[in-house]
Amino acid sequence: MLPSVLPPQPAIQDASTTAEDLTAAQGLAKVTSPSETPLFLCTLPDCFRLFPNRDRIMAHRKRDHPSLPEEIDAKDANIMTWNE
């Protein structure tokens, strides 16, 4: 399970993974779709919390970001999802 907060950090190149490592890991991977794995990410500065549905992220924004201007809140700005 992913943590509820993912700190932003730059990506680094993987220089140690071999073809054998990738072949061995194929049995561990799972392909999913938005309908099977709903995901909503709050992308407001220093937040980056993950939520399983739109209701939960909207409750989070009202509780944890109360100073968010109403016109931005109404537009669902700063929400990233692959479900819509």
CSV table of C-alpha atoms in Angstrom, one decimal:
chain,number,residue,atom,x,y,z
A,1,MET,CA,0.0,0.0,0.0
A,2,LEU,CA,1.3,3.5,-0.8
A,3,PRO,CA,1.8,6.0,2.0
A,4,SER,CA,-0.8,8.7,2.2
A,5,VAL,CA,2.0,11.4,1.6
A,6,LEU,CA,4.5,11.1,-1.2
A,7,PRO,CA,7.3,13.7,-0.8
A,8,PRO,CA,8.4,15.2,-4.1
A,9,GLN,CA,11.9,14.3,-5.2
A,10,PRO,CA,13.8,14.3,-8.5
A,11,ALA,CA,14.0,11.0,-10.3
A,12,ILE,CA,17.3,9.3,-10.6
A,13,GLN,CA,18.5,6.9,-13.3
A,14,ASP,CA,18.6,3.2,-12.4
A,15,ALA,CA,22.0,2.0,-13.3
A,16,SER,CA,22.0,-1.3,-11.4
A,17,THR,CA,19.0,-3.2,-12.6
A,18,THR,CA,19.8,-6.0,-15.1
A,19,ALA,CA,17.6,-7.8,-17.7
A,20,GLU,CA,17.5,-10.8,-15.4
A,21,ASP,CA,16.1,-8.6,-12.5
A,22,LEU,CA,13.4,-7.4,-14.8
A,23,THR,CA,12.5,-10.9,-16.0
A,24,ALA,CA,12.3,-12.2,-12.4
A,25,ALA,CA,10.1,-9.2,-11.3
A,26,GLN,CA,7.5,-9.8,-14.0
A,27,GLY,CA,5.7,-12.3,-11.9
A,28,LEU,CA,5.3,-9.6,-9.2
A,29,ALA,CA,3.8,-7.0,-11.4
A,30,LYS,CA,0.0,-6.3,-11.7
A,31,VAL,CA,-1.6,-4.4,-14.5
A,32,THR,CA,-4.5,-2.3,-13.3
A,33,SER,CA,-7.0,0.1,-14.7
A,34,PRO,CA,-8.7,3.3,-13.3
A,35,SER,CA,-11.9,1.3,-12.5
A,36,GLU,CA,-10.0,-1.2,-10.4
A,37,THR,CA,-7.6,1.2,-8.7
A,38,PRO,CA,-9.2,4.7,-8.2
A,39,LEU,CA,-6.6,7.3,-7.3
A,40,PHE,CA,-6.9,11.0,-6.5
A,41,LEU,CA,-3.8,13.0,-5.7
A,42,CYS,CA,-3.9,16.4,-4.0
A,43,THR,CA,-1.2,18.4,-5.8
A,44,LEU,CA,-1.3,21.6,-3.6
A,45,PRO,CA,2.2,22.7,-2.5
A,46,ASP,CA,3.7,20.4,0.2
A,47,CYS,CA,0.7,18.1,0.3
A,48,PHE,CA,0.7,15.3,-2.3
A,49,ARG,CA,-1.7,13.1,-0.3
A,50,LEU,CA,-3.5,10.1,-2.0
A,51,PHE,CA,-7.2,9.4,-1.8
A,52,PRO,CA,-9.4,6.5,-3.0
A,53,ASN,CA,-12.3,8.7,-4.2
A,54,ARG,CA,-13.4,12.3,-5.0
A,55,ASP,CA,-15.5,12.6,-1.8
A,56,ARG,CA,-12.4,11.9,0.4
A,57,ILE,CA,-10.1,14.3,-1.4
A,58,MET,CA,-12.8,17.1,-1.3
A,59,ALA,CA,-13.2,16.5,2.5
A,60,HIS,CA,-9.4,16.7,2.9
A,61,ARG,CA,-9.3,20.0,1.0
A,62,LYS,CA,-12.0,21.6,3.2
A,63,ARG,CA,-10.3,20.3,6.4
A,64,ASP,CA,-6.6,20.7,5.6
A,65,HIS,CA,-6.6,23.6,3.1
A,66,PRO,CA,-9.4,25.9,4.5
A,67,SER,CA,-7.7,29.0,3.0
A,68,LEU,CA,-8.1,27.7,-0.6
A,69,PRO,CA,-10.1,30.3,-2.5
A,70,GLU,CA,-13.7,29.1,-3.2
A,71,GLU,CA,-13.4,29.7,-7.0
A,72,ILE,CA,-10.3,27.3,-7.1
A,73,ASP,CA,-12.0,24.8,-4.9
A,74,ALA,CA,-15.1,24.7,-7.1
A,75,LYS,CA,-13.0,23.9,-10.2
A,76,ASP,CA,-11.2,20.9,-8.6
A,77,ALA,CA,-7.9,22.6,-9.3
A,78,ASN,CA,-4.8,20.8,-8.0
A,79,ILE,CA,-6.4,17.4,-8.1
A,80,MET,CA,-4.7,14.8,-10.3
A,81,THR,CA,-6.5,11.6,-11.2
A,82,TRP,CA,-6.7,9.0,-13.9
A,83,ASN,CA,-10.3,8.2,-13.2
A,84,GLU,CA,-12.0,11.0,-15.2
